[in-house]
CSV table of C-alpha atoms in Angstrom, one decimal:
chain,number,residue,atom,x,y,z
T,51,UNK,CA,63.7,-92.6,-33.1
T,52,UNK,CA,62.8,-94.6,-29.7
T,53,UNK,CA,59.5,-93.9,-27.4
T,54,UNK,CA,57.9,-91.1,-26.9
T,55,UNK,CA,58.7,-89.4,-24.0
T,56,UNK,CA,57.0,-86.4,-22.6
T,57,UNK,CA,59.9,-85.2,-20.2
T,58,UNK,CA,62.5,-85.7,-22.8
T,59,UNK,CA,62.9,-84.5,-26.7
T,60,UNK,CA,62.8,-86.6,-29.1
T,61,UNK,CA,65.7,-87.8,-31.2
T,62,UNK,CA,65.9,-86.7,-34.1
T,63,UNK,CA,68.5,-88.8,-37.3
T,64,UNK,CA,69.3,-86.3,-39.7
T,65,UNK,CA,71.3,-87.8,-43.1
T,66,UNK,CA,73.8,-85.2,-44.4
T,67,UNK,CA,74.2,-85.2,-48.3
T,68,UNK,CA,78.0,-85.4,-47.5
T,69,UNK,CA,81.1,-86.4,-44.9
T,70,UNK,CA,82.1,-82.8,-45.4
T,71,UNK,CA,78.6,-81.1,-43.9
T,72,UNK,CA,79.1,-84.2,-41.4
T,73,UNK,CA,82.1,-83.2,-40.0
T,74,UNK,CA,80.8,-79.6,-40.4
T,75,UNK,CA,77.5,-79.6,-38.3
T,76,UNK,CA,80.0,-81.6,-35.7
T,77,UNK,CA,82.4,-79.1,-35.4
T,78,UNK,CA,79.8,-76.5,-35.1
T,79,UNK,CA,78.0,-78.4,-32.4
T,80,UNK,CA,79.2,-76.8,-30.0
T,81,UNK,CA,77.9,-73.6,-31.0
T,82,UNK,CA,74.2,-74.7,-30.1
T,83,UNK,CA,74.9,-73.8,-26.2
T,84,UNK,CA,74.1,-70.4,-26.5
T,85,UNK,CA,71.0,-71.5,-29.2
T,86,UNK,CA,67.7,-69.8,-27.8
T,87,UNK,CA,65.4,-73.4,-27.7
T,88,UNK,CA,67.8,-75.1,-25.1
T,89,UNK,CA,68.7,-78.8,-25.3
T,90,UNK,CA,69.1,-79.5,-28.9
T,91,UNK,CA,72.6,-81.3,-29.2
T,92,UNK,CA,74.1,-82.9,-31.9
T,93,UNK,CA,76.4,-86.0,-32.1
T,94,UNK,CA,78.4,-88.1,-34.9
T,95,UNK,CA,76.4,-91.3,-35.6
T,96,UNK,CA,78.0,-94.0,-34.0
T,97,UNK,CA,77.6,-97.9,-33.0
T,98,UNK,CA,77.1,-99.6,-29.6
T,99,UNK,CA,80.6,-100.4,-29.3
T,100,UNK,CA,82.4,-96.8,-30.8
T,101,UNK,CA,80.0,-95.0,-27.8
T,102,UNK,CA,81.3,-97.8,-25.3
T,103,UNK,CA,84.8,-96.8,-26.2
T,104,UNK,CA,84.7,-93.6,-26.2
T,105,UNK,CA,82.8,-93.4,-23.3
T,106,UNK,CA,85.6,-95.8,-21.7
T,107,UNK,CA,88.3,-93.4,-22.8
T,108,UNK,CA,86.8,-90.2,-21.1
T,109,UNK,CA,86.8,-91.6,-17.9
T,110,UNK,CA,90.5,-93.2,-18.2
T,111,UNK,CA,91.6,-89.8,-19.1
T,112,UNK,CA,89.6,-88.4,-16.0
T,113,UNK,CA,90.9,-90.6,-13.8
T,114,UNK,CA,94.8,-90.5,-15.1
T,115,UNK,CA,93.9,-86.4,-14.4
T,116,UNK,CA,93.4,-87.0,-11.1
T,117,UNK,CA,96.3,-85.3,-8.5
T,118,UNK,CA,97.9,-87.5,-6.1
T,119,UNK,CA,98.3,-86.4,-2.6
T,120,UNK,CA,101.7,-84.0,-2.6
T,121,UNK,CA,104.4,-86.6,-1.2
T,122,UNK,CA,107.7,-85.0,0.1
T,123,UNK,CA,110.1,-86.5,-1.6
T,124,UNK,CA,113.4,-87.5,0.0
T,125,UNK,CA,115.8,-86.9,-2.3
T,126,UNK,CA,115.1,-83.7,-2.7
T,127,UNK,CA,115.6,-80.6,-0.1
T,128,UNK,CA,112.6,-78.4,-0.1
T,129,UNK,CA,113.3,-75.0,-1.0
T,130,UNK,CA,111.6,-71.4,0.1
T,131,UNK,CA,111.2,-69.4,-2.7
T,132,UNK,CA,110.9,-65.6,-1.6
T,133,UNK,CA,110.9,-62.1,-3.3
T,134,UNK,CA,112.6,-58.9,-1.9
T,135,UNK,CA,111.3,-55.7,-2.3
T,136,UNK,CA,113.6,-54.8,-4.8
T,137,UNK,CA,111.8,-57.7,-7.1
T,138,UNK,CA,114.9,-60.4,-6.6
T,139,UNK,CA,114.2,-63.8,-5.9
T,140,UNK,CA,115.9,-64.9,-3.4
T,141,UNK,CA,115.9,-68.8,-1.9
T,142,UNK,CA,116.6,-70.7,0.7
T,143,UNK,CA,117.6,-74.1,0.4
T,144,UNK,CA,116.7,-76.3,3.8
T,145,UNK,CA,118.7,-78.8,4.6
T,146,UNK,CA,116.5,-82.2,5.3
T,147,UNK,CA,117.7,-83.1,8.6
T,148,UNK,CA,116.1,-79.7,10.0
C-alpha cells in the first residue's frame, strides 16, 4: 500500500477471516518488540478521522499528566515527617507564621 520507499518498509493490509483473530493479532501486537526482524508493527484498521482522534486523545491525556509546579498551600501547615531509631514516626507540625 503507498510508494515504494527504500528507507522505510512497506505496508502491508492483511484481512483476518474473523473480528476474533482481529482483536487477537491486536492484543498480541505488542509481543512483536522482542521479534528478531525489527520494525514490523501491527495496528487495528482505522479511518482518517478514528486515527485523528485517537491521536488527539493521547496527547490530552499527556498533557492532563503533566505536574504542576508544587504550590504551598495556605491553608495548610506544612508538616516534617521524621522517623526515630526505634522505627516511630514522629512529626512536627509548623506553625505558618514561622
Amino acid at each position: 500500500m503507498g510508494r515504494v520507499n527504500s528507507s522505510r518498509g512497506l505496508i502491508v493490509k492483511v484481512v483476518l477471516p474473523t473480528t476474533k483473530f482481529q482483536q487477537l493479532a491486536v492484543k498480541r501486537a505488542p509481543r512483536l518488540r522482542s521479534f528478531p526482524h525489527k520494525g514490523v508493527n501491527l495496528r487495528p484498521s482505522l479511518t482518517k478521522q478514528e486515527r485523528d482522534r485517537m491521536r488527539d486523545a493521547r496527547l490530552a491525556k499527556r498533557n492532563s499528566n503533566e505536574t504542576p509546579p508544587a504550590v504551598k498551600s495556605p491553608t495548610q501547615p506544612t508538616v516534617n515527617l521524621t522517623f526515630s531509631s526505634e522505627n516511630r514516626m514522629e512529626h512536627d507540625v509548623i506553625p505558618e507564621n514561622a
